[in-house]
Amino acid sequence: MTPKKILGWGAVALVVLFISSGDTFKFLPKPAREASKTSREFVVSLWPKWLRPKDTNEQREKEIDKIEKGQGAK
């Protein structure tokens, strides 16, 4: 690999590290930590809805609430 490729992949690795966990680094100033969080929220919002994690227990919790209220489950 050429030095340009190594530097390029190193820069990509630093960007990914900053976006993924930059808000936990206490040595960074507050605006930089907030930029990390904002960047992460932006990147996550680019994912399609069908790839996002789903609450698999949501329907079960609704049925339990219905039973507890005395309405019965369908």
XYZ file of N, CA, C and O in Angstrom:
296
model
N 0.839 -1.188 0.000
C 0.000 0.000 0.000
C 0.879 1.245 0.000
O 1.916 1.278 0.641
N 0.389 2.234 -0.671
C 1.141 3.481 -0.741
C 0.855 4.321 0.497
O -0.163 4.136 1.170
N 1.741 5.242 0.801
C 1.516 6.101 1.969
C 0.209 6.903 1.879
O -0.430 7.160 2.903
N -0.208 7.282 0.670
C -1.465 8.024 0.528
C -2.652 7.166 0.950
O -3.574 7.648 1.604
N -2.627 5.889 0.576
C -3.721 4.991 0.963
C -3.739 4.780 2.469
O -4.802 4.750 3.095
N -2.585 4.631 3.059
C -2.505 4.438 4.504
C -3.038 5.667 5.232
O -3.817 5.556 6.182
N -2.637 6.855 4.791
C -3.137 8.087 5.414
C -4.636 8.251 5.190
O -5.360 8.706 6.078
N -5.100 7.878 4.014
C -6.529 7.983 3.718
C -7.361 7.089 4.631
O -8.366 7.517 5.199
N -6.943 5.818 4.766
C -7.670 4.896 5.635
C -7.540 5.310 7.103
O -8.469 5.113 7.892
N -6.410 5.887 7.474
C -6.248 6.393 8.840
C -7.203 7.538 9.126
O -7.793 7.608 10.206
N -7.371 8.426 8.140
C -8.307 9.540 8.307
C -9.740 9.027 8.417
O -10.519 9.513 9.247
N -10.077 8.039 7.611
C -11.421 7.452 7.684
C -11.642 6.817 9.058
O -12.705 6.976 9.676
N -10.640 6.131 9.564
C -10.748 5.496 10.882
C -10.940 6.544 11.977
O -11.730 6.349 12.906
N -10.222 7.667 11.884
C -10.383 8.736 12.883
C -11.775 9.357 12.829
O -12.365 9.661 13.864
N -12.310 9.539 11.632
C -13.652 10.103 11.488
C -14.688 9.162 12.104
O -15.582 9.578 12.836
N -14.558 7.871 11.809
C -15.494 6.885 12.373
C -15.377 6.849 13.893
O -16.395 6.801 14.604
N -14.174 6.895 14.413
C -13.970 6.910 15.857
C -14.586 8.158 16.484
O -15.247 8.076 17.521
N -14.420 9.299 15.847
C -14.979 10.544 16.376
C -16.505 10.510 16.377
O -17.140 10.864 17.355
N -17.086 10.033 15.286
C -18.550 9.997 15.198
C -19.126 8.996 16.190
O -20.132 9.258 16.840
N -18.475 7.841 16.316
C -19.043 6.796 17.162
C -18.888 7.072 18.654
O -19.780 6.746 19.437
N -17.794 7.682 19.077
C -17.599 7.849 20.517
C -16.944 9.168 20.900
O -16.388 9.279 21.985
N -17.035 10.169 20.066
C -16.391 11.447 20.357
C -17.019 12.196 21.514
O -16.351 12.978 22.189
N -18.301 11.952 21.794
C -18.944 12.675 22.888
C -18.543 12.136 24.253
O -18.832 12.755 25.272
N -17.840 11.009 24.302
C -17.380 10.481 25.590
C -15.980 10.971 25.942
O -15.540 10.762 27.072
N -15.287 11.592 25.010
C -13.941 12.092 25.269
C -14.031 13.414 26.024
O -14.406 14.441 25.476
N -13.655 13.397 27.306
C -13.788 14.589 28.156
C -12.748 15.657 27.827
O -12.935 16.816 28.189
N -11.670 15.298 27.144
C -10.641 16.286 26.822
C -11.052 17.189 25.655
O -10.448 18.224 25.437
N -12.090 16.789 24.904
C -12.576 17.624 23.808
C -13.446 18.751 24.354
O -14.141 18.579 25.355
N -13.434 19.909 23.716
C -14.324 20.974 24.152
C -15.791 20.584 23.905
O -16.097 19.725 23.077
N -16.696 21.214 24.639
C -18.116 20.862 24.562
C -18.676 20.963 23.140
O -19.424 20.080 22.716
N -18.352 22.006 22.352
C -18.887 22.055 20.987
C -18.445 20.856 20.128
O -19.222 20.359 19.307
N -17.237 20.365 20.331
C -16.769 19.204 19.568
C -17.527 17.949 19.984
O -17.884 17.122 19.140
N -17.783 17.794 21.281
C -18.562 16.632 21.746
C -19.986 16.688 21.211
O -20.559 15.676 20.816
N -20.577 17.875 21.176
C -21.929 18.017 20.631
C -21.938 17.752 19.124
O -22.905 17.187 18.598
N -20.871 18.138 18.432
C -20.773 17.860 16.993
C -20.710 16.361 16.742
O -21.290 15.856 15.774
N -20.043 15.630 17.617
C -19.982 14.183 17.481
C -21.378 13.575 17.614
O -21.782 12.725 16.823
N -22.117 14.025 18.607
C -23.478 13.500 18.817
C -24.387 13.859 17.649
O -25.155 13.032 17.164
N -24.290 15.094 17.179
C -25.108 15.533 16.049
C -24.768 14.741 14.791
O -25.665 14.329 14.052
N -23.488 14.486 14.560
C -23.060 13.703 13.395
C -23.600 12.284 13.476
O -24.070 11.726 12.484
N -23.549 11.691 14.666
C -24.045 10.332 14.837
C -25.550 10.266 14.583
O -26.043 9.362 13.910
N -26.303 11.245 15.101
C -27.746 11.276 14.862
C -28.045 11.436 13.370
O -28.978 10.819 12.855
N -27.247 12.228 12.670
C -27.447 12.410 11.234
C -27.183 11.112 10.477
O -27.957 10.715 9.612
N -26.085 10.439 10.808
C -25.733 9.198 10.112
C -26.799 8.134 10.364
O -27.206 7.425 9.442
N -27.286 8.039 11.591
C -28.317 7.049 11.902
C -29.613 7.376 11.170
O -30.330 6.479 10.734
N -29.918 8.659 10.992
C -31.161 9.027 10.306
C -31.106 8.697 8.814
O -32.150 8.649 8.162
N -29.930 8.442 8.267
C -29.812 8.075 6.860
C -30.199 6.625 6.597
O -30.502 6.263 5.467
N -30.213 5.792 7.658
C -30.560 4.385 7.492
C -32.033 4.259 7.150
O -32.867 4.972 7.701
N -32.397 3.331 6.282
C -33.820 3.106 6.002
C -34.538 2.568 7.244
O -33.917 1.952 8.114
N -35.840 2.810 7.321
C -36.598 2.404 8.503
C -36.560 0.896 8.720
O -36.580 0.436 9.854
N -36.512 0.113 7.652
C -36.540 -1.339 7.816
C -35.234 -1.886 8.368
O -35.173 -3.030 8.802
N -34.155 -1.070 8.398
C -32.890 -1.507 8.986
C -32.749 -1.102 10.443
O -31.891 -1.613 11.146
N -33.597 -0.193 10.905
C -33.491 0.277 12.288
C -33.974 -0.794 13.251
O -34.865 -1.575 12.935
N -33.401 -0.840 14.445
C -33.844 -1.841 15.421
C -35.294 -1.587 15.832
O -35.738 -0.447 15.934
N -36.020 -2.678 16.043
C -37.425 -2.573 16.407
C -37.633 -3.094 17.818
O -36.910 -3.959 18.284
N -38.649 -2.562 18.468
C -39.029 -3.031 19.796
C -39.908 -4.261 19.617
O -41.091 -4.146 19.301
N -39.332 -5.429 19.807
C -40.070 -6.667 19.561
C -41.073 -6.974 20.655
O -41.982 -7.772 20.450
N -40.937 -6.346 21.796
C -41.849 -6.608 22.901
C -42.998 -5.607 22.956
O -43.827 -5.687 23.858
N -43.064 -4.687 22.017
C -44.083 -3.640 22.056
C -45.495 -4.230 22.008
O -46.355 -3.851 22.814
N -45.755 -5.155 21.090
C -47.091 -5.748 20.972
C -47.433 -6.539 22.233
O -48.549 -6.460 22.731
N -46.477 -7.275 22.767
C -46.710 -8.052 23.976
C -47.030 -7.138 25.163
O -47.932 -7.427 25.952
N -46.331 -6.023 25.279
C -46.598 -5.081 26.369
C -47.991 -4.468 26.242
O -48.677 -4.275 27.238
N -48.436 -4.184 25.019
C -49.778 -3.662 24.812
C -50.832 -4.673 25.244
O -51.831 -4.322 25.868
N -50.613 -5.955 24.899
C -51.560 -6.991 25.295
C -51.600 -7.159 26.812
O -52.673 -7.342 27.392
N -50.456 -7.075 27.467
C -50.409 -7.172 28.927
C -51.157 -6.013 29.548
O -51.916 -6.187 30.515
N -50.978 -4.806 29.009
C -51.705 -3.643 29.530
C -53.210 -3.822 29.379
O -53.984 -3.475 30.275
N -53.662 -4.381 28.256
C -55.087 -4.623 28.048
C -55.625 -5.614 29.072
O -56.708 -5.431 29.624
N -54.867 -6.668 29.318
C -55.303 -7.671 30.289
C -55.369 -7.068 31.690
O -56.306 -7.317 32.439
N -54.369 -6.254 32.045
C -54.352 -5.644 33.361
C -55.521 -4.667 33.552
O -56.024 -4.511 34.658
N -55.952 -4.035 32.484
C -57.067 -3.104 32.567
C -58.416 -3.822 32.514
O -59.451 -3.207 32.683
N -58.399 -5.124 32.258
C -59.623 -5.912 32.275
C -60.333 -5.958 30.930
O -61.468 -6.408 30.851
N -59.705 -5.511 29.857
C -60.337 -5.515 28.549
C -60.178 -6.859 27.851
O -60.925 -7.164 26.935
N -59.226 -7.649 28.262
C -58.982 -8.938 27.626
C -58.166 -8.786 26.361
O -58.112 -7.736 25.763
N -57.533 -9.868 25.950
C -56.701 -9.847 24.739
C -57.497 -10.392 23.575
O -58.352 -11.249 23.725
N -57.206 -9.876 22.396
C -57.907 -10.330 21.198
C -57.204 -11.511 20.589
O -56.060 -11.660 20.559
